[in-house]
mmCIF file of C-alpha atoms in Angstrom:
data_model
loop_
_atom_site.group_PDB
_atom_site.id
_atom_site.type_symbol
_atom_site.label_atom_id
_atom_site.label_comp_id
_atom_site.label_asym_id
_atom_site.label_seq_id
_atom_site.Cartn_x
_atom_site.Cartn_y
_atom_site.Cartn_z
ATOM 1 C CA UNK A 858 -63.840 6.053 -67.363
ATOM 2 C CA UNK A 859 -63.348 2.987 -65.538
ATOM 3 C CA UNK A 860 -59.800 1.512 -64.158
ATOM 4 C CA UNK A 861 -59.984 -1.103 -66.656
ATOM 5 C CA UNK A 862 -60.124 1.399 -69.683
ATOM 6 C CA UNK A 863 -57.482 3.148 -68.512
ATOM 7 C CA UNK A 864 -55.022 -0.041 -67.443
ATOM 8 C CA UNK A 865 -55.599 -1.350 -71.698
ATOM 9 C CA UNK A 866 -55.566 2.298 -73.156
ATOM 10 C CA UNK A 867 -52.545 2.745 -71.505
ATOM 11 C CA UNK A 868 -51.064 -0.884 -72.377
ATOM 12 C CA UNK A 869 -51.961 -0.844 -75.735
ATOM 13 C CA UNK A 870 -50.566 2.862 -76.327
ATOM 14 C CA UNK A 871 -47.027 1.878 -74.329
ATOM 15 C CA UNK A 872 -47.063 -1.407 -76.755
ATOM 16 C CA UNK A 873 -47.357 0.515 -80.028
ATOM 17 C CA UNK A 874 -44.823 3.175 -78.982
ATOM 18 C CA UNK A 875 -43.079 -0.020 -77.994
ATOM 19 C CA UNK A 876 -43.535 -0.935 -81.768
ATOM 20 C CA UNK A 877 -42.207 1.993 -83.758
ATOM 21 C CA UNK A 878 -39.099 2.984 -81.299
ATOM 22 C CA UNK A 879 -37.582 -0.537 -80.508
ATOM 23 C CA UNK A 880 -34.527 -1.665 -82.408
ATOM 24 C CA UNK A 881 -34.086 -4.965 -81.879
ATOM 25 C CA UNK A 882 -37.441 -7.509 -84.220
ATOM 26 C CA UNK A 883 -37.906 -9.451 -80.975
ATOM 27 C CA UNK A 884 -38.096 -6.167 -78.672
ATOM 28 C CA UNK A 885 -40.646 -4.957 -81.866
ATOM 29 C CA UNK A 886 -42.737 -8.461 -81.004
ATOM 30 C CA UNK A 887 -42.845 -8.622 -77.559
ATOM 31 C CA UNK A 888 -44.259 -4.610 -77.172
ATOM 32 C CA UNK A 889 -46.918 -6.067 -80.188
ATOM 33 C CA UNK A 890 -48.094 -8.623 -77.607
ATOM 34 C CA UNK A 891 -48.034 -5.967 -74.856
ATOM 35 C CA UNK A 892 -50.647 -3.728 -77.485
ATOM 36 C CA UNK A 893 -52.907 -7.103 -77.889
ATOM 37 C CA UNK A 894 -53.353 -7.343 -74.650
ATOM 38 C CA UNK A 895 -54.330 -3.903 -73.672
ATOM 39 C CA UNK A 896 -56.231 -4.126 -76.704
ATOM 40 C CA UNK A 897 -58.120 -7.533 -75.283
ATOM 41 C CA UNK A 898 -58.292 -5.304 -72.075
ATOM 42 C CA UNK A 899 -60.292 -2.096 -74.177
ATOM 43 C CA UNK A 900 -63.000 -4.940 -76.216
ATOM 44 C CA UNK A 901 -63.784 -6.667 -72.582
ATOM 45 C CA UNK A 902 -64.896 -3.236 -71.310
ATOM 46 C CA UNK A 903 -67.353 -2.548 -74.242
ATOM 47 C CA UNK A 904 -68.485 -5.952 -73.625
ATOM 48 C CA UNK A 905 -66.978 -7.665 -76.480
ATOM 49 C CA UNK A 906 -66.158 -10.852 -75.059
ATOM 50 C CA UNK A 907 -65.997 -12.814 -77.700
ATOM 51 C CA UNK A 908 -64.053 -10.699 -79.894
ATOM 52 C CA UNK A 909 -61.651 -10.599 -76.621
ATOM 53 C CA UNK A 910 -61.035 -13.816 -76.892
ATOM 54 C CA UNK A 911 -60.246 -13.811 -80.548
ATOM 55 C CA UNK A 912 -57.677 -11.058 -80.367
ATOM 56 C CA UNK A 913 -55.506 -13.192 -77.778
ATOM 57 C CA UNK A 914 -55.957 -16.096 -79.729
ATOM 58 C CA UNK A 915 -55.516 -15.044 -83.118
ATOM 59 C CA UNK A 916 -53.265 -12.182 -82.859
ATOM 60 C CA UNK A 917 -51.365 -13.033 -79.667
ATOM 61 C CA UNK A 918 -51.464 -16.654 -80.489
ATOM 62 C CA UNK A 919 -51.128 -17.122 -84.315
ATOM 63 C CA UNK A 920 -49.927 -13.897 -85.839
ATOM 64 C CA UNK A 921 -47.171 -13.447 -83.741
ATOM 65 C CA UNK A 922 -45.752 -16.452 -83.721
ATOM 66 C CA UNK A 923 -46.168 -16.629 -87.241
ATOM 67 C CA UNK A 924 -43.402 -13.228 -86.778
ATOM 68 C CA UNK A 925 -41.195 -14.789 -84.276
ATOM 69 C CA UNK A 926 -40.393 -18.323 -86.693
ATOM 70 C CA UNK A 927 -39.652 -15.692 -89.423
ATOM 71 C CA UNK A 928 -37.686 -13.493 -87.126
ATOM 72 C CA UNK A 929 -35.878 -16.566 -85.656
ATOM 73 C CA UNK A 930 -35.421 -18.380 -89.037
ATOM 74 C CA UNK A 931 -34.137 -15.192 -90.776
ATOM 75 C CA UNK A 932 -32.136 -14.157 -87.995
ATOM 76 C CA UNK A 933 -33.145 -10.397 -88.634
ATOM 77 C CA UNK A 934 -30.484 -7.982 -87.446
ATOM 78 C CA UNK A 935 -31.093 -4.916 -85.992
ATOM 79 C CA UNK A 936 -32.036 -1.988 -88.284
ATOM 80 C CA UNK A 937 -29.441 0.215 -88.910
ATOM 81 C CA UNK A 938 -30.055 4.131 -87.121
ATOM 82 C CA UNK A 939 -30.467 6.606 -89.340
ATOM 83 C CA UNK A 940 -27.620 8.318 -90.097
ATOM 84 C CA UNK A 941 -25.975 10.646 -92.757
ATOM 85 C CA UNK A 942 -26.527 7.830 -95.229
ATOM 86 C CA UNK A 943 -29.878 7.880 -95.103
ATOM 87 C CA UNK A 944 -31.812 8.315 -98.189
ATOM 88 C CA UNK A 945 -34.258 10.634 -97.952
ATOM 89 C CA UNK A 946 -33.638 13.233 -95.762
ATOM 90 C CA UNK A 947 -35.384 14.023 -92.808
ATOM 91 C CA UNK A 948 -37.278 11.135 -93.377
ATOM 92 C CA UNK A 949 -38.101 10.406 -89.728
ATOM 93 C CA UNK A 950 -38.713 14.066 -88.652
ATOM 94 C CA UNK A 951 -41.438 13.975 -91.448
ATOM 95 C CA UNK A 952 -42.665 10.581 -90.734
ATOM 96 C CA UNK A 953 -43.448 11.866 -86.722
ATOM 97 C CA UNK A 954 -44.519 14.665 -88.297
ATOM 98 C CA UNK A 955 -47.198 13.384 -90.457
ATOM 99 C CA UNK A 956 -48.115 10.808 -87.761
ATOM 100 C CA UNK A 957 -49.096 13.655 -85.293
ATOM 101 C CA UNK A 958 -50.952 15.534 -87.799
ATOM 102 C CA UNK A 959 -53.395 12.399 -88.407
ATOM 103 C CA UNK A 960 -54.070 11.705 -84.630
ATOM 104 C CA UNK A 961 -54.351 15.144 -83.802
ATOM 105 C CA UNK A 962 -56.697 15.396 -86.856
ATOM 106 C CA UNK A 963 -58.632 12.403 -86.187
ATOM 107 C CA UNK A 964 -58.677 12.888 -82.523
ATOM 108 C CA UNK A 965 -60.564 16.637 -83.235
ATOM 109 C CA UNK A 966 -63.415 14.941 -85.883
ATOM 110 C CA UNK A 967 -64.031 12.228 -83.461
ATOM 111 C CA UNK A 968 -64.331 14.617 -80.669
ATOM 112 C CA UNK A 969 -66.252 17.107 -82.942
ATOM 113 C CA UNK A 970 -68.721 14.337 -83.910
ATOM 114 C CA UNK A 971 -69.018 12.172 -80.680
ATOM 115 C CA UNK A 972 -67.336 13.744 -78.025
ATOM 116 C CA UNK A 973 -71.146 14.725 -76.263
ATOM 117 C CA UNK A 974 -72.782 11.672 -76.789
ATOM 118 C CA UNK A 975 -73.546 10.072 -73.322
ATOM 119 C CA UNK A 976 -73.285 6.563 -72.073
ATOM 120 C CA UNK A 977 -74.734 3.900 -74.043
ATOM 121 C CA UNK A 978 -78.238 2.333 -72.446
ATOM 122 C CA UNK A 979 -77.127 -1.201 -71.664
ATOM 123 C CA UNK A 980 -77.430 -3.867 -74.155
ATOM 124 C CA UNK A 981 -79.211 -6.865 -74.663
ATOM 125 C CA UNK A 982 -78.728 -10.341 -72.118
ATOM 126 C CA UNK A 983 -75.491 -12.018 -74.337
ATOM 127 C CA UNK A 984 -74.140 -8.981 -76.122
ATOM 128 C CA UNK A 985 -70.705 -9.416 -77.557
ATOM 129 C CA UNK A 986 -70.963 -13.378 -76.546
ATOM 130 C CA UNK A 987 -70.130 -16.342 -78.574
ATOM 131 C CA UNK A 988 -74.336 -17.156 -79.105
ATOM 132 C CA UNK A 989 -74.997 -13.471 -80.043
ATOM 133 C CA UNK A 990 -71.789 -13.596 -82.128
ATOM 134 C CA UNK A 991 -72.543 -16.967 -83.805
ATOM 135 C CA UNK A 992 -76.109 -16.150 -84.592
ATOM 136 C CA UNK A 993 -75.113 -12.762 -86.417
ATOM 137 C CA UNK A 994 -72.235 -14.314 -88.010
ATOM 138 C CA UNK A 995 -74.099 -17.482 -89.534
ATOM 139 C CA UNK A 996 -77.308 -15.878 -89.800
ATOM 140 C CA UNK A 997 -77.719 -12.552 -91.846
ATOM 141 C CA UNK A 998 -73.916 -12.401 -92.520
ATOM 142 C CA UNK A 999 -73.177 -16.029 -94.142
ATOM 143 C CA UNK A 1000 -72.060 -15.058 -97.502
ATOM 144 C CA UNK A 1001 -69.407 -12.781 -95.969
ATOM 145 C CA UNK A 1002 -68.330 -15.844 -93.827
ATOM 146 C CA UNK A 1003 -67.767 -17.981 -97.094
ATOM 147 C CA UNK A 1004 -65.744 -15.070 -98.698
ATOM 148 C CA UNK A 1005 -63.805 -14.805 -95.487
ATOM 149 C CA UNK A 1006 -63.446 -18.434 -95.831
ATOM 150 C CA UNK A 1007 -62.089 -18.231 -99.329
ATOM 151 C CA UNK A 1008 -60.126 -15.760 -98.545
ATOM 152 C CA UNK A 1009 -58.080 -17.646 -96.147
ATOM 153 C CA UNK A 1010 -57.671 -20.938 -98.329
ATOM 154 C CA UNK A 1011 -56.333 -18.192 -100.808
ATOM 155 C CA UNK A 1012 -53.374 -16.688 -98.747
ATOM 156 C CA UNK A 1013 -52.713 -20.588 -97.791
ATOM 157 C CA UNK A 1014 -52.261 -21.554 -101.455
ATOM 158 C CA UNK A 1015 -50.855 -18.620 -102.616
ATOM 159 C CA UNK A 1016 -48.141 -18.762 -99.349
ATOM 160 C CA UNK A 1017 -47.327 -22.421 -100.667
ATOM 161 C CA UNK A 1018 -46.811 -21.035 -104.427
ATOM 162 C CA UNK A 1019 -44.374 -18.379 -103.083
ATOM 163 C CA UNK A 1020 -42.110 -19.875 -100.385
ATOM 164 C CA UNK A 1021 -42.522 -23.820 -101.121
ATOM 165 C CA UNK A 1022 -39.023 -24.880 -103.072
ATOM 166 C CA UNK A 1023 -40.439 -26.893 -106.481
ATOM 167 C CA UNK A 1024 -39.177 -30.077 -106.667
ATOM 168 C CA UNK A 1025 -35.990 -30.592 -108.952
ATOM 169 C CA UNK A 1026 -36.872 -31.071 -112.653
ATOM 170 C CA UNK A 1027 -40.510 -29.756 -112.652
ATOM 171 C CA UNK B 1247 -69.143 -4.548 -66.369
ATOM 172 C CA UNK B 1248 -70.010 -0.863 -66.497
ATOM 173 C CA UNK B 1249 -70.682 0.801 -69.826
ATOM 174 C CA UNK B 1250 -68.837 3.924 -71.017
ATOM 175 C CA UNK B 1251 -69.230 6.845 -73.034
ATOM 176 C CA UNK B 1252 -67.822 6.264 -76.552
ATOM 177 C CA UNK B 1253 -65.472 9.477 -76.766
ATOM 178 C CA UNK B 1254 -62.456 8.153 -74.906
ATOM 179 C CA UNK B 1255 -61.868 4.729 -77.205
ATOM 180 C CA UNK B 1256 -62.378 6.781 -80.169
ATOM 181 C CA UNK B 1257 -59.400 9.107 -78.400
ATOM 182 C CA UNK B 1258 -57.487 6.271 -77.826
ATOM 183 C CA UNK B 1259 -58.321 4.404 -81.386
ATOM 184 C CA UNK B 1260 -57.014 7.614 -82.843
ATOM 185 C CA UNK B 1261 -53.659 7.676 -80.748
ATOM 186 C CA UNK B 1262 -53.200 4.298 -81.695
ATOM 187 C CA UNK B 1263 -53.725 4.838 -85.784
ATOM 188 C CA UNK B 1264 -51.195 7.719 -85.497
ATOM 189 C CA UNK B 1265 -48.421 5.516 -84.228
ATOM 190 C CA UNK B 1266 -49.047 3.124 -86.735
ATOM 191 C CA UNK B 1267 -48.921 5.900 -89.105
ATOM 192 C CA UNK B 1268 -45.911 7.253 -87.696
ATOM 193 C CA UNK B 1269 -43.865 3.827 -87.806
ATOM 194 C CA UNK B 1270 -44.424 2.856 -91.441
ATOM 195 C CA UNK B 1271 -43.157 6.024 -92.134
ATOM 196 C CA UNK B 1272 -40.254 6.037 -90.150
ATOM 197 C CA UNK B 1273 -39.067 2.594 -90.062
ATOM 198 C CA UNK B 1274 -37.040 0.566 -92.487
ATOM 199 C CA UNK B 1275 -37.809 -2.965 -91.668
ATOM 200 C CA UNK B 1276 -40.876 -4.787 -93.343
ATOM 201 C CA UNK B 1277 -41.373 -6.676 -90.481
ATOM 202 C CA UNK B 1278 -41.930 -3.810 -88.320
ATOM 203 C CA UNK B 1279 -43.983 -1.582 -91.112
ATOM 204 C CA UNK B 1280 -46.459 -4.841 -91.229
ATOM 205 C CA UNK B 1281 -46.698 -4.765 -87.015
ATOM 206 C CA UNK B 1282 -47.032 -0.601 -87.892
ATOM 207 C CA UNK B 1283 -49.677 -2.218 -90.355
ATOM 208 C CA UNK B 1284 -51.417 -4.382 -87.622
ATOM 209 C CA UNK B 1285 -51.457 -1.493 -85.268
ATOM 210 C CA UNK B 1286 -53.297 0.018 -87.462
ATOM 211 C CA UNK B 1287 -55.738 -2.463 -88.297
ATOM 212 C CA UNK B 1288 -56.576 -3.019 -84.902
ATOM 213 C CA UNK B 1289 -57.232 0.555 -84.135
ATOM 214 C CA UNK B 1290 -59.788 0.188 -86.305
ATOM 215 C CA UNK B 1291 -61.032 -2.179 -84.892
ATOM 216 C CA UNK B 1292 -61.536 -0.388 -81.350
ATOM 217 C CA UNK B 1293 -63.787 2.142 -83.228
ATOM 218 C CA UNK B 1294 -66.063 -0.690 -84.763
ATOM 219 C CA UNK B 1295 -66.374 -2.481 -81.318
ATOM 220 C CA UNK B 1296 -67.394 1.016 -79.205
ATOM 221 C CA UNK B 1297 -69.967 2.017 -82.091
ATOM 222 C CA UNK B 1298 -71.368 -1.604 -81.808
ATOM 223 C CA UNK B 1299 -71.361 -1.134 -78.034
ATOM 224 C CA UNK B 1300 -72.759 2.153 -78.556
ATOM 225 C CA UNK B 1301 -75.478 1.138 -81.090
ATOM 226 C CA UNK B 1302 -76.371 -1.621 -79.302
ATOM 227 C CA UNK B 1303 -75.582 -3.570 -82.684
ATOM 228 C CA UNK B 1304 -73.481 -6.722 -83.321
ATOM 229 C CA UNK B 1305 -72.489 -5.622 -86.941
ATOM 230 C CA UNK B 1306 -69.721 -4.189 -85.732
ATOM 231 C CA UNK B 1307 -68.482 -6.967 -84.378
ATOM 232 C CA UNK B 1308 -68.842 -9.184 -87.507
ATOM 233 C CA UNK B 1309 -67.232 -6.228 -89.190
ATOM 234 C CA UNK B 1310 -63.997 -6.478 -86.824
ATOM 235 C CA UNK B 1311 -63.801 -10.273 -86.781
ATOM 236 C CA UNK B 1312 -63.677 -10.050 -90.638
ATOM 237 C CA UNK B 1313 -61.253 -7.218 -90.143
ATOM 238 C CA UNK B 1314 -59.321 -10.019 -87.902
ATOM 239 C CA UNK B 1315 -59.101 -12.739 -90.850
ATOM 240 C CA UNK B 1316 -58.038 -10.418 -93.180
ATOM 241 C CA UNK B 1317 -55.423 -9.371 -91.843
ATOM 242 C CA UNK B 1318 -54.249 -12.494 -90.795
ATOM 243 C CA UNK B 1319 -54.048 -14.045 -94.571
ATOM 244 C CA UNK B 1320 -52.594 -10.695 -95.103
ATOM 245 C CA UNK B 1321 -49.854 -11.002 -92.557
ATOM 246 C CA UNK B 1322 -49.352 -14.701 -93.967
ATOM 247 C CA UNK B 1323 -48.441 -13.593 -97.505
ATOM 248 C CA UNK B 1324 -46.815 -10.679 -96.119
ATOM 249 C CA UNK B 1325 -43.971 -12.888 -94.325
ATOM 250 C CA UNK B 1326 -43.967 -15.443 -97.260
ATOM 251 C CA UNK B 1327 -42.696 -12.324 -99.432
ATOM 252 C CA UNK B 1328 -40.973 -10.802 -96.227
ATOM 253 C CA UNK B 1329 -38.803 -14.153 -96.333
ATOM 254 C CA UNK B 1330 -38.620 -14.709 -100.331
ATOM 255 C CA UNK B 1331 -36.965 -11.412 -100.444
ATOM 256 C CA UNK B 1332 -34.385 -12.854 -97.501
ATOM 257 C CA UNK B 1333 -33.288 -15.696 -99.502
ATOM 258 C CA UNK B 1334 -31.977 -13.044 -102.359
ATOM 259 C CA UNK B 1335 -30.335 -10.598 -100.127
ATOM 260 C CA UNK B 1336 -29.217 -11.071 -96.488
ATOM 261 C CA UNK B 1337 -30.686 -8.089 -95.203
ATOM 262 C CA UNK B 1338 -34.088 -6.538 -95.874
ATOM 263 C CA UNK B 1339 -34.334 -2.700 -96.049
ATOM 264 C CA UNK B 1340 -37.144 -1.067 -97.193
ATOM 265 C CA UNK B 1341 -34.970 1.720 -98.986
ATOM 266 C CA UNK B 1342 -32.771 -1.056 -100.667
ATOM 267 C CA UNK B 1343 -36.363 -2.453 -102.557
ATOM 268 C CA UNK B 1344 -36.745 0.072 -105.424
ATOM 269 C CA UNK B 1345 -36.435 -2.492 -108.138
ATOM 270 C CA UNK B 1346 -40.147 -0.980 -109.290
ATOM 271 C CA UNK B 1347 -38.871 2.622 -109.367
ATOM 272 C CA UNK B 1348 -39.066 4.333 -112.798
#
């Protein structure tokens, strides 16, 4: 395990813990950037460069601003703590619950299954770069590319349809 | 770069998923059950990225850049709806949304 695993497991764990026990939406952001970028950290160590790149672009770049203007437009309040109002009871204690019971779970299969295989033999000159990437992705993988293409133009009309006003009288 | 044995980023890829898990259970805000969501997303992506590494493969790399656009048009209509619901109310609790329940 190198230094550099470690420093982005440890990131991106702190960042998602960050996540689920912050109160305040912009304290929720900010640890989301903090689990990108150990996250960045963890694909530059398995040689995904590329993909690296995309993650702090994309996610750190686009996605969470895209939260922040809604969090800033909105003016989201804090959530409220959980209290004797609360609506289903012991909601939290079973939430925690049931989120322990899947890691642990998923932690033993993937141990169970892969925990003895050794290192990887290196990979080929240009693994995980933007050549090796671009070949796959426009090579053997184009139709997927168009969907993913078609996709997006789909979530930016239907985004339009459901938050643009209509003009008065249509 | 060195390489490394796959077992600790499926470890890790698995701590990650369970907080995820954890906050869309426990928290009331949709914006913080779709970061939960992300979380989660992106812990799957970990695992596609060490097999790939592993396999000496680049599928798995396609597979979590596709992973990537999804869930950003996801996260797009997500906060259009997020902010549609914002206009009718003037708070957003995921308790308070049970127009749907039977």
């Amino acid at each position: 395990m190198s230094l550099a695993f470690i420093a982005g497991a440890l990131l991106a764990a702190a960042g998602a813990l960050g996540v689920v026990l912050a109160r305040a939406p912009v304290h929720n952001v900010l640890s989301l950037v903090v689990n990108f970028i150990g996250l960045s950290i963890l694909y530059l160590t398995l040689q995904a460069e590329f993909l690296a790149v995309v993650q702090v672009i994309i996610y750190a770049g686009a996605v969470l601003i895209l939260f922040l203007f809604v969090i800033a437009l909105l003016t989201v309040r804090r959530e409220a703590p959980h209290g004797p109002g609360e609506r289903l009871k012991g909601q939290r204690t079973a939430g925690y619950a049931a989120g322990g019971l899947v890691g642990v779970l998923l932690v033993a299969a993937g141990m169970e299954l892969f925990g003895g295989s050794g290192q990887a033999p290196a990979p080929a000159e240009g693994f995980g770069g933007a050549k090796a990437f671009g070949l796959e992705l426009l090579g053997p993988h184009l139709l997927a590319f168009e969907a993913a293409a078609f996709i997006l133009l789909a979530a930016v009309i239907g985004v339009v349809v459901l938050v643009g006003r209509p003009k008065k009288g249509s | 770069m060195e390489s490394a044995a796959i077992a600790p980023y499926i470890a890790i890829s698995a701590v990650l998923f369970a907080v995820g898990v954890a906050g869309v259970l426990t928290r009331r805000s949709p914006l913080v059950i779709l970061m939960c969501v992300e979380i989660m997303w992106n812990a799957a992506n970990v695992v596609f990225i060490a097999f790939a590494r592993q396999f000496g493969h680049m599928d798995g790399h396609i597979f979590a850049f596709f992973v990537i656009t999804v869930a950003a048009a996801e996260v797009a209509i997500a906060l259009g709806l997020i902010v549609l619901i914002f206009r009718r109310r003037d708070r957003v609790d995921a308790d308070d949304l049970n127009l749907l329940k039977g």
